[in-house]
Coordinates of C-alpha atoms and ligand atoms in Angstrom, one line a residue:
X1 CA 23.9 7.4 -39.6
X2 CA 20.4 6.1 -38.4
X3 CA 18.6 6.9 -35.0
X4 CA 18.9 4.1 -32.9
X5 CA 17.2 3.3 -30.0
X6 CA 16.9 1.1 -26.4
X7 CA 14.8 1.4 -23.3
X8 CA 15.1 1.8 -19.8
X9 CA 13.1 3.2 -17.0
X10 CA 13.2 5.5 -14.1
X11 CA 10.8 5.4 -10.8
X12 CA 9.7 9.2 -9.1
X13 CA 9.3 7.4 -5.5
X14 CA 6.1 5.7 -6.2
X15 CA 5.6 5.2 -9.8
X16 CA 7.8 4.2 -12.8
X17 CA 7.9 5.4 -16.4
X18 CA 9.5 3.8 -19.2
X19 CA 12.2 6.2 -20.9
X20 CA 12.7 5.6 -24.7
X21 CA 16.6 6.5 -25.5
X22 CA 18.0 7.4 -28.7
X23 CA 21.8 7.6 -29.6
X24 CA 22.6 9.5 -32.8
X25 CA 26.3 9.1 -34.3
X26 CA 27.0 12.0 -36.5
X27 CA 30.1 13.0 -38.2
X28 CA 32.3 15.8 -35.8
X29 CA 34.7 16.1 -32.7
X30 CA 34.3 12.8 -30.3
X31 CA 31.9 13.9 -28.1
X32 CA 28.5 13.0 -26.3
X33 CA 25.8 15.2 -25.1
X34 CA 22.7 14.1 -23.5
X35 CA 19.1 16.1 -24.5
X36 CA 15.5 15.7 -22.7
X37 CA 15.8 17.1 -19.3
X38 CA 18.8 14.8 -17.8
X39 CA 19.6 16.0 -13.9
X40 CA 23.5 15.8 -13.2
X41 CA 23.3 12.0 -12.4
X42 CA 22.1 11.4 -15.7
X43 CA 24.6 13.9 -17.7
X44 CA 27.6 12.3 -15.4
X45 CA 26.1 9.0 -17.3
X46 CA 28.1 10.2 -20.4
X47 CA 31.8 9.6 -18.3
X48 CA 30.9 6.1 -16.6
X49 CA 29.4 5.0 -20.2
X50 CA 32.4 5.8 -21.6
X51 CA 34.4 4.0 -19.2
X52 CA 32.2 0.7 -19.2
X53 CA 32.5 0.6 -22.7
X54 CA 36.1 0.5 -23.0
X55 CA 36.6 -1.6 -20.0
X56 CA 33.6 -4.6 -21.4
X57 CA 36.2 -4.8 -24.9
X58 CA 34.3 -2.3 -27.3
X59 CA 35.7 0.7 -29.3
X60 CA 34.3 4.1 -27.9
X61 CA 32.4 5.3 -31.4
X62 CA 34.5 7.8 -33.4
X63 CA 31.9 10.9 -34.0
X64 CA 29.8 12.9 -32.2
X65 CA 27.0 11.2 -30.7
X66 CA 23.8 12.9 -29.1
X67 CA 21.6 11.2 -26.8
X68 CA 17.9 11.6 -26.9
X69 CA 15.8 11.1 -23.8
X70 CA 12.2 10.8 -24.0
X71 CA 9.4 11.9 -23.5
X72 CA 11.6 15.0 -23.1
X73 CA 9.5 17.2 -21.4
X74 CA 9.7 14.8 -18.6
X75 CA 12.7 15.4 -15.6
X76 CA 15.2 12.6 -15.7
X77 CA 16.7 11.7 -12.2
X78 CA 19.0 9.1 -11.1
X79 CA 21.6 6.8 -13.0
X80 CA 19.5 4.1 -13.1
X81 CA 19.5 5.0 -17.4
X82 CA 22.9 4.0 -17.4
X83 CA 22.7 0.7 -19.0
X84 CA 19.9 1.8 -21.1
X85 CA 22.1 4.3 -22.9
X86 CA 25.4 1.9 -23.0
X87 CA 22.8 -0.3 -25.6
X88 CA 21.9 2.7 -27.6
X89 CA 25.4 3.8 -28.1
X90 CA 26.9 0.4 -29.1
X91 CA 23.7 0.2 -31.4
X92 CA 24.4 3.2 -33.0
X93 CA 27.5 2.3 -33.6
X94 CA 26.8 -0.9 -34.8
X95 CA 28.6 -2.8 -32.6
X96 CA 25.6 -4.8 -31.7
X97 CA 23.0 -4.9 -34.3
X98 CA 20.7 -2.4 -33.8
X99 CA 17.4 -4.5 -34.1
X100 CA 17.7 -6.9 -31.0
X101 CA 19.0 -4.2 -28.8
X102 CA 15.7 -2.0 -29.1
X103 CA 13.6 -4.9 -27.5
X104 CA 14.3 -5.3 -24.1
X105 CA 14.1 -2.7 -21.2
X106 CA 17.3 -2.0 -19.2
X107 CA 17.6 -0.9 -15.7
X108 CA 20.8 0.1 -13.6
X109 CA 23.9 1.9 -13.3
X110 CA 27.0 1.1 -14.7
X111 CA 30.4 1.0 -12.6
X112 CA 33.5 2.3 -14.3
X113 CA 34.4 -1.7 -15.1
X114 CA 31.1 -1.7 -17.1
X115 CA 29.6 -3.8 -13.8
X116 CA 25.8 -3.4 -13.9
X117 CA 24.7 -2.0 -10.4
X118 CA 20.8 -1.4 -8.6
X119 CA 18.8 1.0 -8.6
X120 CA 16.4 2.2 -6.3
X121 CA 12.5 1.7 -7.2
X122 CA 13.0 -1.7 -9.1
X123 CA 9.7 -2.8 -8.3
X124 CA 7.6 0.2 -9.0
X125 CA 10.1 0.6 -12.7
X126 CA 9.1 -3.2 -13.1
X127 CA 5.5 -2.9 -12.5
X128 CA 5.4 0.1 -14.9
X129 CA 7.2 -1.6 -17.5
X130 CA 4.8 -4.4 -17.2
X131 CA 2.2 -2.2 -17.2
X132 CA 3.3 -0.1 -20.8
X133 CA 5.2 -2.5 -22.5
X134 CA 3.8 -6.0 -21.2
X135 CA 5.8 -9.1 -22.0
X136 CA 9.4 -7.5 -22.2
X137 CA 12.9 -8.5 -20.9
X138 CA 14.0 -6.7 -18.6
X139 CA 17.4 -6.9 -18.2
X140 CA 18.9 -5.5 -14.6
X141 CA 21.8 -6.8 -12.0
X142 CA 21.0 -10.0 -10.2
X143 CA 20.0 -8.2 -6.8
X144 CA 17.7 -6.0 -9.0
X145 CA 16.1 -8.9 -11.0
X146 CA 15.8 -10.9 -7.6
X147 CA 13.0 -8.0 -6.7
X148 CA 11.2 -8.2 -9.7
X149 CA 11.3 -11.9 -10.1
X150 CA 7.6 -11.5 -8.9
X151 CA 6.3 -8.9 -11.1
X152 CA 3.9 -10.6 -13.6
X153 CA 4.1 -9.8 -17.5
X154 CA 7.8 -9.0 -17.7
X155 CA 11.1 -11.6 -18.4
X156 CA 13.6 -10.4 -16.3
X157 CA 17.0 -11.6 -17.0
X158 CA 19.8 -11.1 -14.7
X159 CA 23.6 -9.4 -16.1
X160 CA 26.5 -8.7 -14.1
X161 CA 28.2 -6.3 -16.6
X162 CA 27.7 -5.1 -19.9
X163 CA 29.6 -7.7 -21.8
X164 CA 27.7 -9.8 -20.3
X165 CA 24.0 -8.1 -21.1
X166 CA 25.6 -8.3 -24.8
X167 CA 26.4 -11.5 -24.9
X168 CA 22.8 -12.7 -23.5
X169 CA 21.8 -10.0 -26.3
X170 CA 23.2 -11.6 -29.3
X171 CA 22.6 -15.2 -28.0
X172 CA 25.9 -16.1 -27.4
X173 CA 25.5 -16.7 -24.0
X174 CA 22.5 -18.2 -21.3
X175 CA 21.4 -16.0 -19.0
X176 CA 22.0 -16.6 -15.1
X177 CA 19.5 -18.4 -12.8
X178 CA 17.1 -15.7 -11.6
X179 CA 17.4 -16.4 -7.5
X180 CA 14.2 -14.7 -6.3
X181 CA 13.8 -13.3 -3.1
X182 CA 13.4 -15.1 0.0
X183 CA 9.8 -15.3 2.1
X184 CA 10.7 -13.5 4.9
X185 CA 7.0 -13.2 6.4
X186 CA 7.1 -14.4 10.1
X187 CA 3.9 -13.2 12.0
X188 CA 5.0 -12.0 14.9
X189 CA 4.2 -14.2 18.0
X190 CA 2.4 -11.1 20.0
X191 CA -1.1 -11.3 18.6
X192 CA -4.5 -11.2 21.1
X193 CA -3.1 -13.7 23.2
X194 CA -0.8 -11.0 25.3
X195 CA -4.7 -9.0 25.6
X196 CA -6.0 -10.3 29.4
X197 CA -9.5 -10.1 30.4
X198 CA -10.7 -8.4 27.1
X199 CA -13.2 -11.0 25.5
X200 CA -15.0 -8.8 24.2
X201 CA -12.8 -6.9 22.9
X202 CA -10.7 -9.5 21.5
X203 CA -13.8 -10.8 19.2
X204 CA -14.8 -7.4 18.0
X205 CA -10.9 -7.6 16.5
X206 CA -11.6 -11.2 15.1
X207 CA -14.8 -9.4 13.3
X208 CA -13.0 -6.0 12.3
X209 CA -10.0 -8.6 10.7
X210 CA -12.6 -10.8 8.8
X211 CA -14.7 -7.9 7.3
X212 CA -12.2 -5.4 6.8
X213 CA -13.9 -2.6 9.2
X214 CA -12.5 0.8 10.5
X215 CA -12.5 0.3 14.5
X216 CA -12.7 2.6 17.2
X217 CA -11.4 1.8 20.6
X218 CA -12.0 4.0 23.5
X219 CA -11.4 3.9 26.6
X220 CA -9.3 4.9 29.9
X221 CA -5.5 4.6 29.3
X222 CA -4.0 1.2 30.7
X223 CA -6.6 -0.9 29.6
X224 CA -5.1 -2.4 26.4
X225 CA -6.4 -1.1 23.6
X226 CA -2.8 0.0 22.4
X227 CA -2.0 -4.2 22.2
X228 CA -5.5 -5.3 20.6
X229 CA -4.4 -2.7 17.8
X230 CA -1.2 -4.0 17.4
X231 CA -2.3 -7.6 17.6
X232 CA -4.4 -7.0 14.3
X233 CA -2.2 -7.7 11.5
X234 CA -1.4 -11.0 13.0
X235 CA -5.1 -12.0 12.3
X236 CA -5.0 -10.6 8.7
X237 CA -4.3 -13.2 6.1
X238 CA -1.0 -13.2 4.2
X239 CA -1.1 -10.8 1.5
X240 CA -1.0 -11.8 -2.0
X241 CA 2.6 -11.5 -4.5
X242 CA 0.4 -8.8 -6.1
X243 CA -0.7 -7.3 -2.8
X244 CA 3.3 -7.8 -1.5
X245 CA 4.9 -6.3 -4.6
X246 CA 2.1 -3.5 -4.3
X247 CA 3.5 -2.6 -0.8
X248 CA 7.1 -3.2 -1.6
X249 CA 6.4 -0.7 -4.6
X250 CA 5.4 2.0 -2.0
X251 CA 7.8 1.4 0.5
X252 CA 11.0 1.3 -2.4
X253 CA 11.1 5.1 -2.0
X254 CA 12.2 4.7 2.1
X255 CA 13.9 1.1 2.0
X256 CA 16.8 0.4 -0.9
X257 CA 18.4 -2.8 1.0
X258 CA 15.4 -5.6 1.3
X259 CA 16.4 -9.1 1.8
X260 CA 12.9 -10.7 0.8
X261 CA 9.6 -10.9 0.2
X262 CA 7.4 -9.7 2.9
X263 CA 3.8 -10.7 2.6
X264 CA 2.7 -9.6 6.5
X265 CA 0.1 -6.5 6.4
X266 CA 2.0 -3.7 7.0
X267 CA 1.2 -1.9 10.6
X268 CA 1.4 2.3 10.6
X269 CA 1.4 3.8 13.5
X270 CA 2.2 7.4 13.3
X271 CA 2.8 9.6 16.3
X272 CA 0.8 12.4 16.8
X273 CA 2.6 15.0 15.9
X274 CA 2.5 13.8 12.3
X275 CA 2.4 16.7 10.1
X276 CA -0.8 16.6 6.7
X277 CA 2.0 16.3 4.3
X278 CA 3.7 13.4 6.3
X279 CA 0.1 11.7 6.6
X280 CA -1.1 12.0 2.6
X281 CA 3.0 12.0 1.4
X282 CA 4.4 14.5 -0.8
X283 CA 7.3 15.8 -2.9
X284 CA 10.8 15.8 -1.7
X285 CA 13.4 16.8 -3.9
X286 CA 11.7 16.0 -7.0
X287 CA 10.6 12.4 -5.5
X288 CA 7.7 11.2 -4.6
X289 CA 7.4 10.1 -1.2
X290 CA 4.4 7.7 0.1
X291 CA 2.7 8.9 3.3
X292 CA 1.8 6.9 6.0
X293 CA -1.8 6.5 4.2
X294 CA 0.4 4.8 1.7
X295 CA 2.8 2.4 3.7
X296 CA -0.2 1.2 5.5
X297 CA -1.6 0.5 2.3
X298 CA -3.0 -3.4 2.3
X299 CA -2.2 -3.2 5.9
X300 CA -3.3 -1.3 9.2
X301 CA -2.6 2.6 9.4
X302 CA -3.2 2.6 14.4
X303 CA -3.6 6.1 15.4
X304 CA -3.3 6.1 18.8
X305 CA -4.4 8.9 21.3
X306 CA -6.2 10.1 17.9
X307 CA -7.5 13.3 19.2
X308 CA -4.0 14.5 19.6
X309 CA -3.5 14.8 16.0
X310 CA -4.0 17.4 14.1
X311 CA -7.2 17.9 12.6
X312 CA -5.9 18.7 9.0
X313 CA -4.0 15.2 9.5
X314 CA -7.4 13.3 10.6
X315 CA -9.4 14.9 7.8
X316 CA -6.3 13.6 5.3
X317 CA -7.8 10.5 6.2
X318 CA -11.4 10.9 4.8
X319 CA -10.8 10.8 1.1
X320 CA -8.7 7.4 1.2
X321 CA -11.2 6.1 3.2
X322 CA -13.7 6.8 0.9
X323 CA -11.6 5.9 -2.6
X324 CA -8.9 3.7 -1.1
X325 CA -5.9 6.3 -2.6
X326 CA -4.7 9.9 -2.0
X327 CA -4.0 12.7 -4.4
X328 CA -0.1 13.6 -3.9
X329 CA 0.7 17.1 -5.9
X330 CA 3.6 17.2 -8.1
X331 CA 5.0 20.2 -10.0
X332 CA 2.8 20.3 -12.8
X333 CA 0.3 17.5 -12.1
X334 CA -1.5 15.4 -9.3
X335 CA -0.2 11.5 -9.1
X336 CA -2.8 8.7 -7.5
X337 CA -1.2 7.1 -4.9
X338 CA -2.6 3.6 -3.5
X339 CA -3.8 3.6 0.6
X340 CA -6.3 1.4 0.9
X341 CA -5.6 0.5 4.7
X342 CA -7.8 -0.6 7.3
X343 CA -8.0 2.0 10.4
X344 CA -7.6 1.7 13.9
X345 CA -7.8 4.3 16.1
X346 CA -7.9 4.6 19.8
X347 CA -8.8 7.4 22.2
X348 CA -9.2 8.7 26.1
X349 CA -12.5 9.7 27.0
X350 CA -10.9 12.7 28.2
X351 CA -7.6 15.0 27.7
X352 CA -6.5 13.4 31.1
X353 CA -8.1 10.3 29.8
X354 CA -10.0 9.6 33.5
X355 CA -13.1 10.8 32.8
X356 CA -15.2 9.8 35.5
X357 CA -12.2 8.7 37.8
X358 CA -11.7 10.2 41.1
X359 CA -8.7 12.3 39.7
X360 CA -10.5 14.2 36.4
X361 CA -10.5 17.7 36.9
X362 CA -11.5 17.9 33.3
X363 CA -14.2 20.5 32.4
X364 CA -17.3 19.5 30.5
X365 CA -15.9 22.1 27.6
X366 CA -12.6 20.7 27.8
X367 CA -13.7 17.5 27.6
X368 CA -16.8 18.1 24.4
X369 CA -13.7 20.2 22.6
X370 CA -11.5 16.7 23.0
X371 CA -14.1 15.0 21.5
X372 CA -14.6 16.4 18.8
X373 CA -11.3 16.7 17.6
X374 CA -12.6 13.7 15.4
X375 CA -14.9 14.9 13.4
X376 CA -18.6 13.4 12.8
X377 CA -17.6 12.7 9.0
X378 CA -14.0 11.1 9.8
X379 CA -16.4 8.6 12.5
X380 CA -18.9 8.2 10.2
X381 CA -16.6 6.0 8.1
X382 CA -15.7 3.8 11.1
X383 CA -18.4 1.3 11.0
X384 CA -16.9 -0.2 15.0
X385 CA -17.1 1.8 17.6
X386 CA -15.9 -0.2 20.6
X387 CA -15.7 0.8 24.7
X388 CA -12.9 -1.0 25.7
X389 CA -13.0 -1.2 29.7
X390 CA -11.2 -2.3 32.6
X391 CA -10.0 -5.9 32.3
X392 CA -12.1 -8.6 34.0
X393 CA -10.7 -11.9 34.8
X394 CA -7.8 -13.1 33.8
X395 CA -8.5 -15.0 30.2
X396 CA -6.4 -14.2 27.8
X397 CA -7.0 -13.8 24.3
X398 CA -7.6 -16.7 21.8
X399 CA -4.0 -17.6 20.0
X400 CA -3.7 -15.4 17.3
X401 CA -2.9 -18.6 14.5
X402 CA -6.5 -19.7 15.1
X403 CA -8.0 -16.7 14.9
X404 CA -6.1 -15.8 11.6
X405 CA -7.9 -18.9 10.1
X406 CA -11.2 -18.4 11.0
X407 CA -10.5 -15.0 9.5
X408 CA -9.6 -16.1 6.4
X409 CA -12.8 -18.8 6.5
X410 CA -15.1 -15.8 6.4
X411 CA -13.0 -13.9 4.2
X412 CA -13.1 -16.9 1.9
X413 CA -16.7 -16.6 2.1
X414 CA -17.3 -13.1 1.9
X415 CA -15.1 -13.1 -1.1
X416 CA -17.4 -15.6 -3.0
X417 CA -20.6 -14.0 -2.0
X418 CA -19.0 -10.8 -3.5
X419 CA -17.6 -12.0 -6.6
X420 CA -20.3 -10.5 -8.8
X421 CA -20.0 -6.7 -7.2
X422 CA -16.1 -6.7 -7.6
X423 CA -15.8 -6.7 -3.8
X424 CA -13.8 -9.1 -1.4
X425 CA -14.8 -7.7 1.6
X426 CA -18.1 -6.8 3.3
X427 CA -17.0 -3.0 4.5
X428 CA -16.5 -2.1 1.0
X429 CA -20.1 -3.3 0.2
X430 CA -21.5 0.0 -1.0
X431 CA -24.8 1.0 0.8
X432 CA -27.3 0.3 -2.2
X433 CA -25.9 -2.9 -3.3
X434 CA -26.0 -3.9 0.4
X435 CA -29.9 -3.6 0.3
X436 CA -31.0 -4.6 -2.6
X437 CA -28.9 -7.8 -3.0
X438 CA -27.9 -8.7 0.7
X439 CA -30.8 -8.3 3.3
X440 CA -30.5 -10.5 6.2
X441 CA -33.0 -12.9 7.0
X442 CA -36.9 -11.9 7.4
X443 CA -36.6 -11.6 11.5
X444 CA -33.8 -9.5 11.1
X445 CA -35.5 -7.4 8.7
X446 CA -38.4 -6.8 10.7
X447 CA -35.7 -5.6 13.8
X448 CA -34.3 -3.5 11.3
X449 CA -37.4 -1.8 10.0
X450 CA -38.9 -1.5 13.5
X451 CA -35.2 0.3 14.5
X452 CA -35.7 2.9 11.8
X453 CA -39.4 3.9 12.4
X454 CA -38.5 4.4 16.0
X455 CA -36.1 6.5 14.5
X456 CA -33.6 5.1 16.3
X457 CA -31.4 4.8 13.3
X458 CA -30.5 6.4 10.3
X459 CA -30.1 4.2 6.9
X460 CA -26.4 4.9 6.8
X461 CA -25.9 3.2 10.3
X462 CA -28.4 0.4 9.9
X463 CA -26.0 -0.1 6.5
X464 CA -22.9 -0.3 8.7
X465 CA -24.9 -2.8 11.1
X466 CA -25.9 -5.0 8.6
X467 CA -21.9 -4.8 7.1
X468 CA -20.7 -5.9 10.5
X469 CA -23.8 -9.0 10.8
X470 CA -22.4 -10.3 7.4
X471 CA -19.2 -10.7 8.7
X472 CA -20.5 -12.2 12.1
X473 CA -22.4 -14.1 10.0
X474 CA -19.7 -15.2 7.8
X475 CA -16.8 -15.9 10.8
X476 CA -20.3 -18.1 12.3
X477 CA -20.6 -20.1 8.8
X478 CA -24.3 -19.0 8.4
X479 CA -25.6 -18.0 5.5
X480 CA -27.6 -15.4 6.4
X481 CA -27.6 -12.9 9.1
X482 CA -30.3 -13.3 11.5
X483 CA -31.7 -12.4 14.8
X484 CA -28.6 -12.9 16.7
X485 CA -25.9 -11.9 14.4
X486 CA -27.8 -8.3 13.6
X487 CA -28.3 -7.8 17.5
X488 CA -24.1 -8.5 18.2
X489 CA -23.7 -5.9 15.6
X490 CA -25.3 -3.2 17.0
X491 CA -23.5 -3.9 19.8
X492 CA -20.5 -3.0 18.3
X493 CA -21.6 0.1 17.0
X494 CA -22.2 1.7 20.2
X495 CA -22.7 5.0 18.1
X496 CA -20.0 8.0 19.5
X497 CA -18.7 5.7 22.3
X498 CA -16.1 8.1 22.6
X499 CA -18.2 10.5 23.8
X500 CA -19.5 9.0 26.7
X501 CA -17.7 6.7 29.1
Ligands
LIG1 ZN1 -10.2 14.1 32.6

């Protein structure tokens, strides 16, 4: 009898790969074996297909029947084939006909009563099926196709069991109402109005929101920079469904329960202790898992007390600063894993963070070899460097909702300035383009030349200067940066702040 074949799809933590499956029914003893690297999951498959089957009304195939998974040099984990082979084996035996069960993709487990169970990964499986086979059904259990209902370039189609997925198959039945996901993005309350007597400080976050830019915040401990970097996301604009499945992709491998749609900007805050592997994410058991890098992606990724990290774990940081992804190794080949975050990081002046005070007892060494535990390379990627000091006066920071939309004004018009170099925001402006089409007006030109022939400044930092005037410029509604807009830059670039305080 003919080869006959169905699809379904697997995810390794933070990427999904279609699986083609084949069922062969062959004369011989009744039995089924499963080929193409299956783990035990997948070869247990064989005993709850056989159940389904018999429990959804259809005869179990009388033969031998070999299942083909492919591409077979691949590992197969999970049970999330289940359904995908059910197909195939009805198809090769002709109880469906074999031509409209080799179209659609099919994701989930099957229970013993042939119920159609989830899966974890959904989103990343979906996104990959979109991605290889665009414009397929994807057949899954409701909860499953409530996840994906987002995904754009796939038809999902909800089953509850496999009689049903048949019937939906062969037409004689509608399928469900898709319910998708809830919007379950509240900002929380607590932005830069909980901030006291940080002005300042409070408008350099408005800036670092609306342009995208790595910050620094130093300072003595107490003074609140711990609560402007957790205030940040609430000025970020909602993310985008691509932007939210993106995220809900990366975090599938830690969260299986989700109950909707979460388009905040995710805030990472790792503690210091955080190992390389934990930072950049790794293999665990044959998954994937995202690092914090990763589940800050589209969001904010606070390292507070940064020196205190490890220095492999701060280095980790330079090459998805620099290319917006890390390089997680797997047994046999390197995966590209999205973490294009925005970074915040804070630090003491000193190890007993009151340098200066009356009670530092903190050598000179001590306190250099502090400093610089972040390297010169790692902080030249931060284009705001910002000394946050004591509070003065008692006026708190402007409610976050207004800020959020005077963010996303400039954003608005950063991202239409843009347009024609692929970029949205001005931090990931690259240096040359940044000259040649975006000087500032003629006065701040003349400032700028006269700062680098004083050899004040380097052209990489005059680049980062001019990044941050854009986006003053932009939150101001000028078109240009000028005088004034270049000068409040500089400002907040007050070059190594951490090391003097
Ligand atoms: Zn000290």
């Amino acid at each position: 009898m003919a080869v006959r074949v169905s699809y379904g799809a697997l995810s390794n933590g933070i990427s999904g790969q279609l699986v083609e499956v084949q069922a062969h029914l062959s004369n011989g003893l009744p039995g089924m074996t499963i080929v193409g690297l299956p783990d035990t999951a997948i070869s247990e498959s064989r005993d709850r297909v056989r159940s389904a089957i018999g429990n959804s009304g259809f005869n179990w195939p009388t033969g031998r029947i070999t299942v083909g998974l492919s591409p077979a040099f691949e590992h197969k984990r999970g049970s999330g084939l289940d359904l995908a082979i059910a197909v195939a084996v009805l198809a090769s035996a002709e109880s469906i006909p074999p031509s409209i069960a080799q179209g659609p993709v099919y994701l989930g487990e099957l229970g013993l009563d042939g119920s159609v169970r989830s899966v974890p990964g959904a989103v990343t499986t979906a996104l990959s099926v979109a991605r290889d086979k665009p414009g397929t059904k994807v057949f899954g259990c409701p909860e499953t196709i409530s996840q994906i209902a987002l995904v754009p370039g796939i038809k999902p189609i909800p089953v509850t069991n496999l009689a049903d997925a048949i019937r939906v198959l062969t037409g004689e039945s509608k399928p469900e109402r898709i319910q998708p996901l809830p919007d379950v993005s509240t900002y929380s309350a607590t932005g830069l109005e909980e901030v006291i007597g940080q002005r300042l400080a409070c408008r350099s976050m408005e800036v670092a929101a609306a342009g995208g830019h790595h910050i620094l915040l130093s300072g003595p401990p107490g003074v609140g920079k711990t609560m402007l970097a957790r205030g940040l996301p609430a000025l970020l604009p909602p993310l985008s469904d691509q932007q939210a499945l993106e995220v809900c992709a990366l975090r599938d491998a830690s969260v299986t329960t989700r109950t909707g749609i979460d388009r905040r900007p995710p805030f990472v805050s790792p503690h210091h202790s955080t190992t390389l592997v934990a930072m950049v994410g790794g293999s665990l058991g044959g998954m994937l898992r995202p690092g914090q890098v990763s589940l800050a992606h589209h969001g904010v990724l606070f390292l507070d007390e940064a020196p205190e990290f490890s220095r492999g774990a701060l280095e980790a940081l330079r090459q998805p600063l620099e290319s917006g992804s890390v390089h997680v190794a797997r047994a046999a080949f390197v995966e590209r894993v999205p973490a294009e975050f925005q970074l915040v990081i804070a630090a003491n002046p000193c190890p007993c963070g009151d340098s200066g005070g009356m009670s530092c007892q903190c050598s000179p060494n001590e306190i250099r070899r502090y400093q610089q535990r972040i390297s010169g390379p790692l902080l030249d990627r931060i284009d705001m460097h910002i000394r946050v000091g004591s509070p003065v006066g008692s006026t708190p920071g402007d409610r976050s909702e207004d800020v959020r939309n005077r963010v996303q004004q400039a954003r608005e018009r950063s991202a239409a300035r843009l347009a024609p170099i692929n970029s949205l925001l001005n931090s990931r402006v690259p240096g040359e383009q940044l000259r040649k089409r975006f000087p500032p007006d003629e006065s701040a030109v003349k400032i700028m030349e006269d700062w680098r022939h004083n050899n004040q400044l380097g052209l990489r930092a005059l680049d980062r200067i001019l990044r941050l005037a854009w986006t003053i410029s932009d939150l101001a509604g000028v078109d240009r940066p000028g005088e004034v807009e270049l000068i409040e830059a500089a400002a907040m670039r007050q070059d190594r702040a951490l090391v003097r305080s």
